[in-house]
mmCIF file of C-alpha atoms in Angstrom:
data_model
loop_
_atom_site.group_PDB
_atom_site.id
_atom_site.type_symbol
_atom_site.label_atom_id
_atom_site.label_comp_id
_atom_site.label_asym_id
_atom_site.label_seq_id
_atom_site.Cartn_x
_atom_site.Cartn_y
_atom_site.Cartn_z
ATOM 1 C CA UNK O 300 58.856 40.566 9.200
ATOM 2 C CA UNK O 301 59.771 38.151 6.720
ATOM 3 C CA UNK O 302 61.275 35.741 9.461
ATOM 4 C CA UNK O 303 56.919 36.280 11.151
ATOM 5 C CA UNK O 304 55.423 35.445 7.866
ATOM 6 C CA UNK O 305 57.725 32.473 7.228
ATOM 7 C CA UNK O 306 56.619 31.216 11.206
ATOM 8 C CA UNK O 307 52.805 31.994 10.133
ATOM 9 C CA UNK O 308 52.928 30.473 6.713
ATOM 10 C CA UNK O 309 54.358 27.155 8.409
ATOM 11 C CA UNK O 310 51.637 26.929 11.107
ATOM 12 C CA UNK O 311 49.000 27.221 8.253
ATOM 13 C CA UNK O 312 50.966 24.191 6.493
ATOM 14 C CA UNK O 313 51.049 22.064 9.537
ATOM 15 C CA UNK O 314 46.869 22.865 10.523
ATOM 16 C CA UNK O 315 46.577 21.986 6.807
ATOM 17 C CA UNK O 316 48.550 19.492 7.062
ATOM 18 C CA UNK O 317 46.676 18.422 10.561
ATOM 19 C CA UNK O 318 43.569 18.661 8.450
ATOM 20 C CA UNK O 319 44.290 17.092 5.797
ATOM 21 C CA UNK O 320 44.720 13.687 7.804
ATOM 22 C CA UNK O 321 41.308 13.579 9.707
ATOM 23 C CA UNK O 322 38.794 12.779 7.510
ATOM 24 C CA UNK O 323 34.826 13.532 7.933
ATOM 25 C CA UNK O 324 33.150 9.920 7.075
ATOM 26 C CA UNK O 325 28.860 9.990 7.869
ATOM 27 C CA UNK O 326 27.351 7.099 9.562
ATOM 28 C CA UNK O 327 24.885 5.800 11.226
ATOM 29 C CA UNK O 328 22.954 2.766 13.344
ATOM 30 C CA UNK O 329 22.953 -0.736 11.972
ATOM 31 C CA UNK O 330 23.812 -2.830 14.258
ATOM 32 C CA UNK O 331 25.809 -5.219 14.451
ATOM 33 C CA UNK O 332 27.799 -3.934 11.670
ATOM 34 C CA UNK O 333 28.196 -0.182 12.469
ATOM 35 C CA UNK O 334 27.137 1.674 15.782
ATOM 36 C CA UNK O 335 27.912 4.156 17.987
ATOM 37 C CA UNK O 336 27.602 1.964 21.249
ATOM 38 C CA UNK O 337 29.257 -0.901 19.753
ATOM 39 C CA UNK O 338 33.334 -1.275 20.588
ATOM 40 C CA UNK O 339 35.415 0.173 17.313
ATOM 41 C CA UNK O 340 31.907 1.668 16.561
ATOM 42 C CA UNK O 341 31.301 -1.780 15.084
ATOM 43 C CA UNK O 342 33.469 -4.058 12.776
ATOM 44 C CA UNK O 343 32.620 -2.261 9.376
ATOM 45 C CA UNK O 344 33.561 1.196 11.000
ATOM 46 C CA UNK O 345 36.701 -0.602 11.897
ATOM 47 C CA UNK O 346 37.022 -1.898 8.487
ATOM 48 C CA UNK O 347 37.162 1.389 7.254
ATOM 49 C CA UNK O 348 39.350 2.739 10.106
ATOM 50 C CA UNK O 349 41.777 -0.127 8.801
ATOM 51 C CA UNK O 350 41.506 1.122 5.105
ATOM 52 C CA UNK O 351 42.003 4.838 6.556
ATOM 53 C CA UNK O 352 45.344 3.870 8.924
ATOM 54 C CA UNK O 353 46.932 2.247 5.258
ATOM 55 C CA UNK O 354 46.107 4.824 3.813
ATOM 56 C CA UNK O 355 48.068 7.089 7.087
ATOM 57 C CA UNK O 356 45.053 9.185 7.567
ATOM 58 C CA UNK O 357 42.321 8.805 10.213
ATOM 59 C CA UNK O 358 38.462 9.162 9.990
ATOM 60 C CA UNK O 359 36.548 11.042 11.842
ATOM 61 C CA UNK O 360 32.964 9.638 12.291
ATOM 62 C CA UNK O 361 29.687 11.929 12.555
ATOM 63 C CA UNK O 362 26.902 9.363 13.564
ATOM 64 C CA UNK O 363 23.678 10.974 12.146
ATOM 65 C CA UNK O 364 20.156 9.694 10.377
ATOM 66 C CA UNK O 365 21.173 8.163 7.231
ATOM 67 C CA UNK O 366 18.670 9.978 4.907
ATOM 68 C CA UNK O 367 20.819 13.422 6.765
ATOM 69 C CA UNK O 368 24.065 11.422 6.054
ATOM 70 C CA UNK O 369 23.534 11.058 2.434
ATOM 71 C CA UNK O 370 22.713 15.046 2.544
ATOM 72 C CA UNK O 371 25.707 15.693 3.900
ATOM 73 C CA UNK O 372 27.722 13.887 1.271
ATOM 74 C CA UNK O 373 26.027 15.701 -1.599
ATOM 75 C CA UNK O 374 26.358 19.139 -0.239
ATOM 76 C CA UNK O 375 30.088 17.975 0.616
ATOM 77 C CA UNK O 376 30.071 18.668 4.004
ATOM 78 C CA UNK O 377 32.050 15.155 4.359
ATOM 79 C CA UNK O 378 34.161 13.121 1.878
ATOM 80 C CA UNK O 379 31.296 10.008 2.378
ATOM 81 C CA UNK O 380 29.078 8.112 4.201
ATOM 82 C CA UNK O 381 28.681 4.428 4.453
ATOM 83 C CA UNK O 382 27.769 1.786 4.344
ATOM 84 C CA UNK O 383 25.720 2.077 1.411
ATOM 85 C CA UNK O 384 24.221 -0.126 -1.523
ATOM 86 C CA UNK O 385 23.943 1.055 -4.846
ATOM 87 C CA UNK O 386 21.063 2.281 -6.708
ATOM 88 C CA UNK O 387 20.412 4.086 -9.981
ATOM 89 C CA UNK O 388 18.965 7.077 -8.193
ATOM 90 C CA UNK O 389 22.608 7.314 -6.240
ATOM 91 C CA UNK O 390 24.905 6.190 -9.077
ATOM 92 C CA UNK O 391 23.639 9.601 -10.781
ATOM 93 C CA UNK O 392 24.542 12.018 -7.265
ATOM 94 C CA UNK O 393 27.338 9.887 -6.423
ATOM 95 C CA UNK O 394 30.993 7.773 -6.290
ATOM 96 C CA UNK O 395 31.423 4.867 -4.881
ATOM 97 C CA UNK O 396 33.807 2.992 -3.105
ATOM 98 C CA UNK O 397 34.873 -0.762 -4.139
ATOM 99 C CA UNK O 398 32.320 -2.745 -2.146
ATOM 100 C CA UNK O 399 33.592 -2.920 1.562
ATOM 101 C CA UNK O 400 31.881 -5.881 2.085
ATOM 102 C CA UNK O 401 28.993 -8.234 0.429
ATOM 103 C CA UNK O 402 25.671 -9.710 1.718
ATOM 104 C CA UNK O 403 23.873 -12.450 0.500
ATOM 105 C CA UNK O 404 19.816 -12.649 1.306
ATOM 106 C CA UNK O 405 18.663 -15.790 2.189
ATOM 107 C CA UNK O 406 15.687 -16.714 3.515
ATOM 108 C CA UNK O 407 15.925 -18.620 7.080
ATOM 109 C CA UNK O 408 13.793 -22.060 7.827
ATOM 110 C CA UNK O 409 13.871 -24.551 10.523
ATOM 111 C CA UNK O 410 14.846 -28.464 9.377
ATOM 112 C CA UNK O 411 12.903 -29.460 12.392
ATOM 113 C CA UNK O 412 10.003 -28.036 10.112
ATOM 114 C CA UNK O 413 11.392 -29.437 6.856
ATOM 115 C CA UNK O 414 13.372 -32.771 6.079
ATOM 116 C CA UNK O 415 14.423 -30.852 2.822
ATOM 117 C CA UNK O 416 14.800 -27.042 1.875
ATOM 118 C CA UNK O 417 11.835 -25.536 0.568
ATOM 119 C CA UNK O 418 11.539 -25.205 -3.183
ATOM 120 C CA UNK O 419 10.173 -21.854 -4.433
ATOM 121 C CA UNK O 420 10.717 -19.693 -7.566
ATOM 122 C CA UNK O 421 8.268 -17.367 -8.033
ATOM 123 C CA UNK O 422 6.714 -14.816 -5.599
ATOM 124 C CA UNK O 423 2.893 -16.836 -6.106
ATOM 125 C CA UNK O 424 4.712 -19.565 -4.340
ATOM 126 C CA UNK O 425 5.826 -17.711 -1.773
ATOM 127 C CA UNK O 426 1.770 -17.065 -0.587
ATOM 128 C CA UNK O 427 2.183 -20.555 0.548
ATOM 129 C CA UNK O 428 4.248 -19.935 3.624
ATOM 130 C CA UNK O 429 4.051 -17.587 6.318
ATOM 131 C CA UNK O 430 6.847 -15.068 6.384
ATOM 132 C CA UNK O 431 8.847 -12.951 9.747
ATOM 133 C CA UNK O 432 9.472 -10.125 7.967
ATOM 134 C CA UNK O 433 11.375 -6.888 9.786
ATOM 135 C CA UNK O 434 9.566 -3.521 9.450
ATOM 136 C CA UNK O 435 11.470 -0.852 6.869
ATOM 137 C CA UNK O 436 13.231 -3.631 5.321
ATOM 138 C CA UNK O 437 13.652 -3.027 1.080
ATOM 139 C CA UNK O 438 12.243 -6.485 0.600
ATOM 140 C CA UNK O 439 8.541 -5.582 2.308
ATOM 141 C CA UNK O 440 6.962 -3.536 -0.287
ATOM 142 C CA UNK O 441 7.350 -6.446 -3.011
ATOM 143 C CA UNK O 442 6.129 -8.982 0.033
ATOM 144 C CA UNK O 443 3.022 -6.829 0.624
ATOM 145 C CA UNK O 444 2.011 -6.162 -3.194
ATOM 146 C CA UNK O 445 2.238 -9.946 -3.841
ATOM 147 C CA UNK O 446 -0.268 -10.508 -0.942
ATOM 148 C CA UNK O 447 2.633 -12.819 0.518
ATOM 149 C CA UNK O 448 1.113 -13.720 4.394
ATOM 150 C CA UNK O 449 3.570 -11.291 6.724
ATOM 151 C CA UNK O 450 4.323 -11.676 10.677
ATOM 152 C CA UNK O 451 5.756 -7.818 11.237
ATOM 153 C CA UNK O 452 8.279 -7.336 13.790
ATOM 154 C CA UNK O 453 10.880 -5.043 14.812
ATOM 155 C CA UNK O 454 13.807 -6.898 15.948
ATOM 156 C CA UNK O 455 15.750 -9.718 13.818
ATOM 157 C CA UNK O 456 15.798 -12.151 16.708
ATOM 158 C CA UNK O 457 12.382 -11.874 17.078
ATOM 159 C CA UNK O 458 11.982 -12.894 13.699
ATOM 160 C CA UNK O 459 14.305 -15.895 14.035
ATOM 161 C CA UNK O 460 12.467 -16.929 17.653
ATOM 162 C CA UNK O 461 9.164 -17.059 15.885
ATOM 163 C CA UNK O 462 10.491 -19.747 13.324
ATOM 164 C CA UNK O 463 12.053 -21.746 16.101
ATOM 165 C CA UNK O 464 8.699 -21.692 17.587
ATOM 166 C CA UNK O 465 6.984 -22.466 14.539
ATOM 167 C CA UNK O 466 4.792 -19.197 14.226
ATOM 168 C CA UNK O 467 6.390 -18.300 10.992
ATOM 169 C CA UNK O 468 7.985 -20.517 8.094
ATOM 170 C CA UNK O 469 10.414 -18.345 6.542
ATOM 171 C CA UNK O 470 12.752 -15.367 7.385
ATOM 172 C CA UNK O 471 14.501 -13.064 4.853
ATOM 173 C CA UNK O 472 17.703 -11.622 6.162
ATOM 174 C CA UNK O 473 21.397 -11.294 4.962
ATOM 175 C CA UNK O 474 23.416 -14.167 5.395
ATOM 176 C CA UNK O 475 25.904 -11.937 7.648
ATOM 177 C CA UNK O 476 23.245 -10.937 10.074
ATOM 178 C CA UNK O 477 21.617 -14.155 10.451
ATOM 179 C CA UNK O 478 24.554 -15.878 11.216
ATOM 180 C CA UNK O 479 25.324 -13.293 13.979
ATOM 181 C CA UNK O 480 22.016 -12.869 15.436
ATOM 182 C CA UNK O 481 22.202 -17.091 15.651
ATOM 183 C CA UNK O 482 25.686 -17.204 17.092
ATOM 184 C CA UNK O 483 24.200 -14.747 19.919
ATOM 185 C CA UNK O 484 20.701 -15.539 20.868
ATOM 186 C CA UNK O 485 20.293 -19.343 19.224
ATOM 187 C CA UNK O 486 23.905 -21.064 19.571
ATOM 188 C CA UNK O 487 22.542 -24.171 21.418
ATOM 189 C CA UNK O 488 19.447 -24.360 18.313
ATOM 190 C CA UNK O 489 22.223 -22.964 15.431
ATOM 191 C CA UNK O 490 22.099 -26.672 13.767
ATOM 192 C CA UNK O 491 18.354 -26.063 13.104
ATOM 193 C CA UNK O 492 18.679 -23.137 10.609
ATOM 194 C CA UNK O 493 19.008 -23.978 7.486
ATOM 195 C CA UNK O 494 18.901 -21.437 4.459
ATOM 196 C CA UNK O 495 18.044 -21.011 0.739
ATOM 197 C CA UNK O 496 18.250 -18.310 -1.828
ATOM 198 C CA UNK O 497 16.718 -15.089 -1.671
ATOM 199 C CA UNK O 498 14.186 -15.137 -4.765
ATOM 200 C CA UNK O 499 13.614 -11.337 -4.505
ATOM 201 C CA UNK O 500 17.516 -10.920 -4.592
ATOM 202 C CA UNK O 501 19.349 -14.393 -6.338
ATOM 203 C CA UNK O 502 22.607 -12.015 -6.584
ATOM 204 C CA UNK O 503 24.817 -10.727 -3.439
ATOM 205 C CA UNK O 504 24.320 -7.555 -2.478
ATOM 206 C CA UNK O 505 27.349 -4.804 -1.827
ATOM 207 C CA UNK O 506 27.955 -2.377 0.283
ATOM 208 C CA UNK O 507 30.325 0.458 0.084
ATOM 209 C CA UNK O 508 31.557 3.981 0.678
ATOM 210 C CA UNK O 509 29.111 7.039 -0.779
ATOM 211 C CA UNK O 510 31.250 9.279 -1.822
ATOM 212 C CA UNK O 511 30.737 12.995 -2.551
ATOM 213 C CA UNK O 512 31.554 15.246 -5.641
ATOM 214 C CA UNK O 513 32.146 18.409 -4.162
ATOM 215 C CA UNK O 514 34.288 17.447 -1.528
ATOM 216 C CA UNK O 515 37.823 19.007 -2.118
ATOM 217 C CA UNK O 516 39.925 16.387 -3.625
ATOM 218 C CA UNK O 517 37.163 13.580 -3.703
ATOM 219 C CA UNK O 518 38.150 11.713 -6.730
ATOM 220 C CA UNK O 519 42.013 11.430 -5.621
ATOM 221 C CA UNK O 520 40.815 10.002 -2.172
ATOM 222 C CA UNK O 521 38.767 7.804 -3.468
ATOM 223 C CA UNK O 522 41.203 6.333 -5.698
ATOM 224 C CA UNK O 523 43.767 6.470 -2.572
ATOM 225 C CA UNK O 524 41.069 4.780 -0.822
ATOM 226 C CA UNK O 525 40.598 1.948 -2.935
ATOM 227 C CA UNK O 526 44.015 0.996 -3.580
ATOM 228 C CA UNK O 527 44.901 0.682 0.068
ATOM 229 C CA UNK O 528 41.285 -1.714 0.506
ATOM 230 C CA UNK O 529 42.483 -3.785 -2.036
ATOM 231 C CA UNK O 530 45.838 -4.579 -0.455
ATOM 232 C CA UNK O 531 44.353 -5.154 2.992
ATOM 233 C CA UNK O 532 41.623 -7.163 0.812
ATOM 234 C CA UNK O 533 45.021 -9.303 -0.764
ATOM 235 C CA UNK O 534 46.292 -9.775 3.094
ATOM 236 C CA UNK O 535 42.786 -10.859 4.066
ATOM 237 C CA UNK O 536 42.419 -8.418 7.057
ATOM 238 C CA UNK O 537 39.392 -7.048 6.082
ATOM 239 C CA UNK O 538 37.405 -10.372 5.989
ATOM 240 C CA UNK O 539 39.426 -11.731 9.383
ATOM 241 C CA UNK O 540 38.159 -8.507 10.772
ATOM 242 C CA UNK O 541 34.273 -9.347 9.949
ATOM 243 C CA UNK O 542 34.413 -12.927 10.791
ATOM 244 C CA UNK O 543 35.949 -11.684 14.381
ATOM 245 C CA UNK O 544 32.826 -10.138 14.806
ATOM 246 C CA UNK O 545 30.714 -13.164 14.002
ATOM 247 C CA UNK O 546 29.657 -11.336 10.727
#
């Protein structure tokens, strides 16, 4: 009997064990940096696939709506979700990861349009120009209360056509996308895009791991997790592995 419950006790180790090495990570569409049709499930799902393998574990991705995501992390049901920015409402029901990777938000013109980059500081000067602006977007609300003239669309190269065509004069979007949405749908007009500061966000904006506090052994992982980013981070994989992607 003894010998059976030393056999049984092992088993339970090594599906602990087994366990113990595939992690449950939420996700979900944002293209072209995470997505379930995209090879790798996009380069920032790789990025964290890289952080996982140093760290000798593997993730296991559940691609759901993010607002179910983030429930999922609170409740526990998964060590974290990502990519996500930080906000005061979060830092209070969550961790957080070092920042996986940063975005700056520019706003997009044509020099075909201008011989010199617009100058603008204050929102009131924004009413002056005409802006492509992406429905759902965090910068919209602020746009619309200021009574800043909006073209709505859907798609970021829509957005970025309409300036080329001159139907719009400026086009917020993160530095990241804009240079991969250029690279793929405007490489033979990419010397016409210029870009200038975001006023409604002058600082860059990170992005990072949400992690949970009921998860079993959160606060370990997490630390296990950053240590092995920051040595990839030292080796300069992680931002090789973004640039590969045109990000």
């Amino acid at each position: 009997m003894s010998g059976l419950r030393a056999f049984l006790l092992g088993l339970l180790a090594l599906s602990c064990s087994a366990a113990d090495l595939d992690l449950p990570i939420a996700t979900g569409e944002w293209p072209p940096f995470v997505s379930q049709k995209l090879p790798g499930h996009g380069p920032v799902a790789q990025l964290v696939s890289a952080v996982c393998a140093e760290m000798q574990i593997k993730p296991r991705f559940i691609f759901t709506s993010w607002p179910l995501a983030e429930r999922m992390v609170e409740r526990g049901q998964v060590f974290a979700a990502f990519p996500y920015t930080m906000t005061p409402d979060r830092h209070q029901r969550f961790d957080f990861s070092a920042s996986l990777f940063d975005t700056r938000s520019v706003l997009f013109y044509d020099r075909q349009h201008y011989a010199s980059p617009p100058v603008i500081n204050t929102l009131d000067e924004l009413r002056s120009y005409q802006v492509g602006a992406i429905y759902g977007e965090w910068y919209v609300d602020e746009l619309q209360r200021a009574k800043v003239p909006l073209d709505m669309g859907n798609a970021y190269e829509q957005s970025l056509a309409k300036l080329l065509a001159g139907r719009v004069d400026l086009v917020p979007m993160s530095d990241r996308l804009g240079r991969y949405y250029i690279a793929n749908h405007f490489a033979a007009q990419a010397s016409r895009f210029g870009a200038i500061s975001h006023l409604q966000a002058p600082n860059p904006i990170t992005n990072h791991l949400l992690v949970s506090r009921q998860y079993s052994g959160a606060k370990a992982r997490l630390a296990a997790f950053n240590a092995a980013m920051a040595r990839l981070q030292q080796r300069g994989e992680l931002e090789a592995l973004l640039k590969a992607a045109g990000l």
